[in-house]
């Protein structure tokens, strides 16, 4: 760290300012995308964060080796596997959050995360509309289908704009393509033609509203907020680094 500080003092600017200042007549370049040597990268990254990533990588390699070999696995039940995978998932997200204080990738993560905050009202509107259509398809679902099944397929139909999933929970398959492919229709509506026609119309309206209006509007709003917050990346990074320093200073000198 002293060597890095001496080098920055010799140049006359700190590494962050040197990358972000630019030159007269040239556009300002983001300093977090500048070229870094391995030594400066390790200093900025932090040995603790690097150790956590290496430990998690070793865990992934160990799980892969156990999966390919004939060694008896310590996880014998499905619930145990769910607990382990949940733990790994949260650990990975924890590592991603720890990278917010790193100069190389921190400003990008902060800009992506903070861009979601102004869109809470839009997400609330989308959730309300999704719940409205969920009530409709849950009521008209086939008797052998569960509510969970309908919600999962409805999400794929509206958000992912998948036509096959729309035909699974509604009467859009008027050409009986499912009968030709699978030998059975996945949505029958209890044999009632009114339910088939009504569900098809509702599916078309819901897909059009989500795919053509809400999703495109969401992409446009997110792009706008991201462009605004990206310019504040330097300040957000310094704020995150200050929080990290305070958290380390307030840690107990011993573990409980």
PDB file of N, CA, C and O in Angstrom, residues 49-79:
ATOM      1  N   UNK A  49     -11.439 -10.643   0.383  1.00  0.00           N
ATOM      2  CA  UNK A  49     -12.382 -10.952  -0.687  1.00  0.00           C
ATOM      3  C   UNK A  49     -11.814 -12.009  -1.631  1.00  0.00           C
ATOM      4  O   UNK A  49     -12.533 -12.905  -2.087  1.00  0.00           O
ATOM      5  N   UNK A  50     -10.532 -11.902  -1.922  1.00  0.00           N
ATOM      6  CA  UNK A  50      -9.911 -12.893  -2.801  1.00  0.00           C
ATOM      7  C   UNK A  50      -9.936 -14.275  -2.171  1.00  0.00           C
ATOM      8  O   UNK A  50     -10.195 -15.284  -2.852  1.00  0.00           O
ATOM      9  N   UNK A  51      -9.691 -14.361  -0.873  1.00  0.00           N
ATOM     10  CA  UNK A  51      -9.721 -15.652  -0.194  1.00  0.00           C
ATOM     11  C   UNK A  51     -11.121 -16.258  -0.224  1.00  0.00           C
ATOM     12  O   UNK A  51     -11.281 -17.472  -0.408  1.00  0.00           O
ATOM     13  N   UNK A  52     -12.143 -15.434  -0.034  1.00  0.00           N
ATOM     14  CA  UNK A  52     -13.519 -15.942  -0.079  1.00  0.00           C
ATOM     15  C   UNK A  52     -13.862 -16.510  -1.446  1.00  0.00           C
ATOM     16  O   UNK A  52     -14.511 -17.557  -1.562  1.00  0.00           O
ATOM     17  N   UNK A  53     -13.440 -15.830  -2.505  1.00  0.00           N
ATOM     18  CA  UNK A  53     -13.726 -16.326  -3.851  1.00  0.00           C
ATOM     19  C   UNK A  53     -12.967 -17.610  -4.124  1.00  0.00           C
ATOM     20  O   UNK A  53     -13.497 -18.558  -4.715  1.00  0.00           O
ATOM     21  N   UNK A  54     -11.710 -17.690  -3.691  1.00  0.00           N
ATOM     22  CA  UNK A  54     -10.942 -18.924  -3.882  1.00  0.00           C
ATOM     23  C   UNK A  54     -11.557 -20.086  -3.111  1.00  0.00           C
ATOM     24  O   UNK A  54     -11.628 -21.211  -3.613  1.00  0.00           O
ATOM     25  N   UNK A  55     -12.013 -19.812  -1.885  1.00  0.00           N
ATOM     26  CA  UNK A  55     -12.643 -20.873  -1.094  1.00  0.00           C
ATOM     27  C   UNK A  55     -13.923 -21.361  -1.748  1.00  0.00           C
ATOM     28  O   UNK A  55     -14.198 -22.571  -1.796  1.00  0.00           O
ATOM     29  N   UNK A  56     -14.714 -20.435  -2.294  1.00  0.00           N
ATOM     30  CA  UNK A  56     -15.941 -20.834  -2.971  1.00  0.00           C
ATOM     31  C   UNK A  56     -15.638 -21.599  -4.249  1.00  0.00           C
ATOM     32  O   UNK A  56     -16.346 -22.545  -4.593  1.00  0.00           O
ATOM     33  N   UNK A  57     -14.574 -21.217  -4.949  1.00  0.00           N
ATOM     34  CA  UNK A  57     -14.182 -21.946  -6.165  1.00  0.00           C
ATOM     35  C   UNK A  57     -13.760 -23.368  -5.833  1.00  0.00           C
ATOM     36  O   UNK A  57     -14.099 -24.315  -6.553  1.00  0.00           O
ATOM     37  N   UNK A  58     -13.020 -23.529  -4.735  1.00  0.00           N
ATOM     38  CA  UNK A  58     -12.625 -24.879  -4.298  1.00  0.00           C
ATOM     39  C   UNK A  58     -13.852 -25.714  -3.966  1.00  0.00           C
ATOM     40  O   UNK A  58     -13.918 -26.916  -4.272  1.00  0.00           O
ATOM     41  N   UNK A  59     -14.864 -25.088  -3.354  1.00  0.00           N
ATOM     42  CA  UNK A  59     -16.100 -25.803  -3.038  1.00  0.00           C
ATOM     43  C   UNK A  59     -16.797 -26.266  -4.312  1.00  0.00           C
ATOM     44  O   UNK A  59     -17.272 -27.410  -4.395  1.00  0.00           O
ATOM     45  N   UNK A  60     -16.857 -25.409  -5.329  1.00  0.00           N
ATOM     46  CA  UNK A  60     -17.485 -25.791  -6.593  1.00  0.00           C
ATOM     47  C   UNK A  60     -16.738 -26.953  -7.240  1.00  0.00           C
ATOM     48  O   UNK A  60     -17.343 -27.897  -7.756  1.00  0.00           O
ATOM     49  N   UNK A  61     -15.415 -26.881  -7.230  1.00  0.00           N
ATOM     50  CA  UNK A  61     -14.617 -27.962  -7.822  1.00  0.00           C
ATOM     51  C   UNK A  61     -14.836 -29.261  -7.070  1.00  0.00           C
ATOM     52  O   UNK A  61     -14.965 -30.341  -7.665  1.00  0.00           O
ATOM     53  N   UNK A  62     -14.905 -29.189  -5.744  1.00  0.00           N
ATOM     54  CA  UNK A  62     -15.152 -30.391  -4.956  1.00  0.00           C
ATOM     55  C   UNK A  62     -16.506 -31.007  -5.240  1.00  0.00           C
ATOM     56  O   UNK A  62     -16.633 -32.238  -5.352  1.00  0.00           O
ATOM     57  N   UNK A  63     -17.526 -30.174  -5.373  1.00  0.00           N
ATOM     58  CA  UNK A  63     -18.862 -30.687  -5.702  1.00  0.00           C
ATOM     59  C   UNK A  63     -18.867 -31.334  -7.079  1.00  0.00           C
ATOM     60  O   UNK A  63     -19.476 -32.388  -7.295  1.00  0.00           O
ATOM     61  N   UNK A  64     -18.156 -30.736  -8.043  1.00  0.00           N
ATOM     62  CA  UNK A  64     -18.094 -31.307  -9.394  1.00  0.00           C
ATOM     63  C   UNK A  64     -17.376 -32.652  -9.394  1.00  0.00           C
ATOM     64  O   UNK A  64     -17.787 -33.587 -10.080  1.00  0.00           O
ATOM     65  N   UNK A  65     -16.298 -32.761  -8.602  1.00  0.00           N
ATOM     66  CA  UNK A  65     -15.567 -34.027  -8.539  1.00  0.00           C
ATOM     67  C   UNK A  65     -16.432 -35.112  -7.910  1.00  0.00           C
ATOM     68  O   UNK A  65     -16.467 -36.268  -8.380  1.00  0.00           O
ATOM     69  N   UNK A  66     -17.149 -34.773  -6.845  1.00  0.00           N
ATOM     70  CA  UNK A  66     -18.032 -35.757  -6.220  1.00  0.00           C
ATOM     71  C   UNK A  66     -19.152 -36.180  -7.154  1.00  0.00           C
ATOM     72  O   UNK A  66     -19.592 -37.333  -7.141  1.00  0.00           O
ATOM     73  N   UNK A  67     -19.614 -35.252  -7.990  1.00  0.00           N
ATOM     74  CA  UNK A  67     -20.698 -35.567  -8.911  1.00  0.00           C
ATOM     75  C   UNK A  67     -20.237 -36.520 -10.000  1.00  0.00           C
ATOM     76  O   UNK A  67     -21.009 -37.355 -10.472  1.00  0.00           O
ATOM     77  N   UNK A  68     -18.969 -36.413 -10.436  1.00  0.00           N
ATOM     78  CA  UNK A  68     -18.463 -37.257 -11.512  1.00  0.00           C
ATOM     79  C   UNK A  68     -17.874 -38.567 -11.025  1.00  0.00           C
ATOM     80  O   UNK A  68     -17.741 -39.511 -11.786  1.00  0.00           O
ATOM     81  N   UNK A  69     -17.496 -38.632  -9.763  1.00  0.00           N
ATOM     82  CA  UNK A  69     -16.877 -39.846  -9.227  1.00  0.00           C
ATOM     83  C   UNK A  69     -17.919 -40.724  -8.555  1.00  0.00           C
ATOM     84  O   UNK A  69     -19.091 -40.372  -8.433  1.00  0.00           O
ATOM     85  N   UNK A  70     -17.462 -41.870  -8.098  1.00  0.00           N
ATOM     86  CA  UNK A  70     -18.336 -42.833  -7.425  1.00  0.00           C
ATOM     87  C   UNK A  70     -18.259 -42.720  -5.904  1.00  0.00           C
ATOM     88  O   UNK A  70     -18.704 -43.605  -5.183  1.00  0.00           O
ATOM     89  N   UNK A  71     -17.683 -41.618  -5.404  1.00  0.00           N
ATOM     90  CA  UNK A  71     -17.565 -41.428  -3.964  1.00  0.00           C
ATOM     91  C   UNK A  71     -18.961 -41.197  -3.377  1.00  0.00           C
ATOM     92  O   UNK A  71     -19.800 -40.511  -3.971  1.00  0.00           O
ATOM     93  N   UNK A  72     -19.186 -41.768  -2.210  1.00  0.00           N
ATOM     94  CA  UNK A  72     -20.481 -41.597  -1.574  1.00  0.00           C
ATOM     95  C   UNK A  72     -20.689 -40.140  -1.193  1.00  0.00           C
ATOM     96  O   UNK A  72     -19.854 -39.520  -0.543  1.00  0.00           O
ATOM     97  N   UNK A  73     -21.783 -39.597  -1.595  1.00  0.00           N
ATOM     98  CA  UNK A  73     -22.053 -38.189  -1.360  1.00  0.00           C
ATOM     99  C   UNK A  73     -22.568 -37.975   0.060  1.00  0.00           C
ATOM    100  O   UNK A  73     -23.358 -38.758   0.579  1.00  0.00           O
ATOM    101  N   UNK A  74     -22.135 -36.875   0.690  1.00  0.00           N
ATOM    102  CA  UNK A  74     -22.638 -36.600   2.045  1.00  0.00           C
ATOM    103  C   UNK A  74     -24.092 -36.148   2.055  1.00  0.00           C
ATOM    104  O   UNK A  74     -24.737 -36.194   3.086  1.00  0.00           O
ATOM    105  N   UNK A  75     -24.606 -35.699   0.913  1.00  0.00           N
ATOM    106  CA  UNK A  75     -25.984 -35.242   0.829  1.00  0.00           C
ATOM    107  C   UNK A  75     -26.836 -36.371   0.274  1.00  0.00           C
ATOM    108  O   UNK A  75     -26.735 -36.709  -0.900  1.00  0.00           O
ATOM    109  N   UNK A  76     -27.662 -36.944   1.089  1.00  0.00           N
ATOM    110  CA  UNK A  76     -28.455 -38.102   0.683  1.00  0.00           C
ATOM    111  C   UNK A  76     -29.913 -37.768   0.462  1.00  0.00           C
ATOM    112  O   UNK A  76     -30.615 -38.523  -0.200  1.00  0.00           O
ATOM    113  N   UNK A  77     -30.379 -36.676   1.018  1.00  0.00           N
ATOM    114  CA  UNK A  77     -31.786 -36.316   0.879  1.00  0.00           C
ATOM    115  C   UNK A  77     -31.915 -35.060   0.031  1.00  0.00           C
ATOM    116  O   UNK A  77     -30.983 -34.254  -0.087  1.00  0.00           O
ATOM    117  N   UNK A  78     -33.091 -34.908  -0.554  1.00  0.00           N
ATOM    118  CA  UNK A  78     -33.338 -33.729  -1.364  1.00  0.00           C
ATOM    119  C   UNK A  78     -33.336 -32.449  -0.551  1.00  0.00           C
ATOM    120  O   UNK A  78     -32.877 -31.400  -1.006  1.00  0.00           O
ATOM    121  N   UNK A  79     -33.841 -32.528   0.690  1.00  0.00           N
ATOM    122  CA  UNK A  79     -33.869 -31.338   1.545  1.00  0.00           C
ATOM    123  C   UNK A  79     -32.462 -30.871   1.885  1.00  0.00           C
ATOM    124  O   UNK A  79     -32.190 -29.662   1.940  1.00  0.00           O
TER     125      UNK A  79
END
